[in-house]
Amino acid sequence: MHRRSFITLATLVAATIGLAVPAQADALADIEARGTIKIAVPQDFPPFGSVGTDLQPVGYDIDMAELIAEKLGVELELVPVTSANRIPYLQTGMVDLVISSLGKNPEREAVIDFSDAYAPFFNGVFGPDTVTVAAIEDLGGYTLGVTRGSVEDLELTELVGDDVTIQRYEDNNGTISSFLSGQVELIATGNVVAAAILERNPPIRPELKFLVKNSPCYIGMNKDEPELMAAVNAIIADAKADGALEAISMEWLEQPLPADL
Amino acid sequence: MIEFTLWDILRNLLLATRWTILLSLVSFVGGGIVGLVVMFMRISANKAVATAARAYIELFQGTPLLMQLFLAFFGLALLGMTVPAWLAAGLALILWTASFLAEIWRGCVEAIAKGQWEASASLGMGRIQQLRYVILPQALRIAIPPTVGFSVQVVKGTALTSIIGFVELTKAGTAVTNATFQPFTVYGLVALIYFALCWPLSRTSQVLERKLNVAHHNH
Amino acid sequence: MGYQLNFGWLPQYLPVLIDGIGVTIYLMAVGAVLGCLLGTVCAWTRALGPNWARPVVVAYVELIRNTPFMIQLFFIFFGLPSLGVQMSELEAATLAMIVNLGAYSCEIIRAGIQATPRGQFEAGASLAMTPFETFYHVVLIPALQRIWPALSSQIVIVMLGSAVVSQIAAQDLSYAANFIQSRNFRAFETYIVSTLIYLVLSILLRQVLAGIGWALFPKRKAAR
Amino acid sequence: MSLITITEVKKRFGDNEVLKGINLDVDKGEVIAIIGKSGSGKSTLLRCVNGLETINDGSISVAGAQLLPGEAALKALRLKIGMIFQSFNLFPHLSAGRNVMLSQMVVKKTPKPQAEEMARRMLDRVGLLHKFDAYPDELSGGQQQRVAIARALAMEPLGLLCDEITSALDPELVNEVLAVVKELASEGMTLLMVTHEMRFARDVCDRVVFMHEGRVHEIGAPDTVFSNPQTPELKQFLGML
């Protein structure tokens, strides 16, 4: 068995070392040639993206994706992703853009590029009435659920002490389920997300404890795609100017866009 | 806001079950074809070919299906292929299924007594002819129950594809849970649907096995 | 721009991987020992136990064997709290492993018991042993010896299946892999490394199980 | 005084009545051979006496212990009478010595040193002390059967039931087992044995029972039964017709 295993290992290692692959050249040209744009959207993150009774994604991010496809004059293909895998989706070329309430941070900026902001997002820590915390320092001894790889995850991992247990779930489904089933006492997520959950009358109510960060959402795309970047930023600017973005905000967030976006 | 009735929940789960069934069929048929090739390689007289098949089986049986799915998903894309979730899922499941079916079938071929090989060789048959006319017809009979039994593992294996974003029964279950806040009901229903898919296969396998055993003892 | 494989992150995240390996080994060890114990009790019940208990065991075994491990896990972790049964992710993962292996090993061990010649039961009885004493002292060890290879394979399969527990945030090896790839954005390389670790673990596990078999059953021949 | 009392015992397997009312008393120290065609019910009778089969009618008692359903009653019965099987039924995972020790320790709660001492004595009695640590698959058939006898004797039974104990043996191994049984008989052990060894039955037994179609067809001293059979069935069985 030793010999057999060694051969397997050797084969696999050899196969992986010899691997180096080119990525595509001009993403915008590709999209136009294809006539389809593939956009990663969330389906577990209301109100940015969640499923209706027909399991089709709906929400702020989906409307934004539709807007972009429409302006580019191409067909839209929605690809549901999770927080954890949306960047690999982009890196591996499975999608052209990520519109998935994506926040900006230095780690991410090292591997992908960001457009201008297209949606406001304040993340914070939420929990039921029975838990009294008002700041990061109060979190000691509590168990906090976050979605792995989200801005909240990266941010809080830096800020909290060792006495706080952070449970990281694969996707927002897991994070929200763990909170609603009482597996974690607190969750960190977006204020609008918590609001959307509250609206559905959950068994445990996620009330705002404190805000962590103002972290607006950006559209993510692969590095070094200036044409695509320019086109996307132009569409966002136009949408801000002509009120299209305002309308999306009113529909999903039920509030106007903040002036500084 | 959106309200789900029990019927909405069940309807969505059943609709998603279609994809579970389709993916199971694709994986099983594809895995069967690849598995047959691997099995022939595994029993080949050529040492290098047999070793390659053994390494293949060792690799796919010795690592988690979940990791294989991730690797197929992200690895294929790195090779320059843009793969949708269903394709990566199908490919990984086919390769995984093949490794198990190849071993199951090899066991069946090797269960045929040596005398059968020798008898057919003494009649002047070549190795392929021995397999084709003497060994495989006998092996096929004993291979059916474990093969049907393994199909249950394939159906259950498709649940993992939800993690790479393929929307089948399990993924629909998590999505619906999140929209309804009723994990007990939803996962209970999901489990029942899987049971309804798998149990008939398990039973068939058990019944076939019993029949085969009885037939064996009567010889 | 070409995609170059990059393993430069490995030293930085090695402690995370090692923690994950520890949890995976813990899950496997506890799951295997208690799972086989549960399986043995269930196998005894099904083959020789009281009549009323047999359908209960059959229902348990069939239910577990015909539903995906991940759904069992979700049901235990997310579903049971609505019945007031709450446990940590590691407890839920451990329980799911035990329950899962219990069902599979029950069937395997039962096959081993059924292959026991009737004379062994009768010899035990004629020496005034009770059915349970006969089972424990006479039937069990040769039965386990008969099915040890099958049981070992099943334990390896369940160990590999444990990769799914990361879905409820149990911090095993697959959780470590997911965690690292959400930080280093090197998904493919991270999964390659963790897959290789799993491969090594499964090979080691098989060696350990073969060793246990060798120590437990010094005599190679069992009654058939 | 009778050790084993069998009264009007009937046993059915489905519609097939195998024992049709058996009466037999075995005295203490008596050696009885049961002969008859296969299917005449002789093995079933022996198995009933050890409680391996339930009986449909009648009663069996061994030294005051009644055959009744229930673990406690069966245990009491089986402590009084041992059984030796055609197929030895040694426990394959235990050495010869351990085979002999096991039931003493489990059933009688004999401490290990005493059980081991007893095992050595019993193995010595059947001439196999040197095989104490050998496993069953390292022993010949005749040796295995002698270990089985030692195993039964170690429980200190009042009598032994021997169910065709030489039928599974190669011819050259039969005598070593019969010699042990003969030795037991001469020491006064009560023996009820089903056998095909007519010579042995004639030489060693006090009485011979001929069973035919589920009944005791003839019974008597060996000389009478073998030299002067009364019924045509026995004559035919003995090859005298």
Tab-separated table of C-alpha atoms in Angstrom, chain D residues 37 210-212 217-218 225 228-241:
chain	number	residue	atom	x	y	z
D	37	LYS	CA	-31.763	-44.326	10.829
D	210	PHE	CA	-33.317	-48.160	18.877
D	211	MET	CA	-35.395	-45.259	17.604
D	212	HIS	CA	-37.696	-45.538	14.628
D	217	HIS	CA	-38.875	-48.914	19.004
D	218	GLU	CA	-36.746	-51.321	21.019
D	225	VAL	CA	-30.623	-55.711	21.018
D	228	ASN	CA	-31.695	-60.904	19.174
D	229	PRO	CA	-33.617	-58.011	17.616
D	230	GLN	CA	-37.370	-58.367	18.018
D	231	THR	CA	-38.748	-56.170	15.256
D	232	PRO	CA	-38.211	-56.316	11.503
D	233	GLU	CA	-37.233	-52.611	11.518
D	234	LEU	CA	-34.306	-53.216	13.857
D	235	LYS	CA	-33.321	-56.318	11.958
D	236	GLN	CA	-33.287	-54.329	8.768
D	237	PHE	CA	-31.321	-51.539	10.399
D	238	LEU	CA	-28.708	-53.997	11.648
D	239	GLY	CA	-28.440	-55.487	8.157
D	240	MET	CA	-29.796	-58.812	9.287
D	241	LEU	CA	-32.545	-58.944	6.700
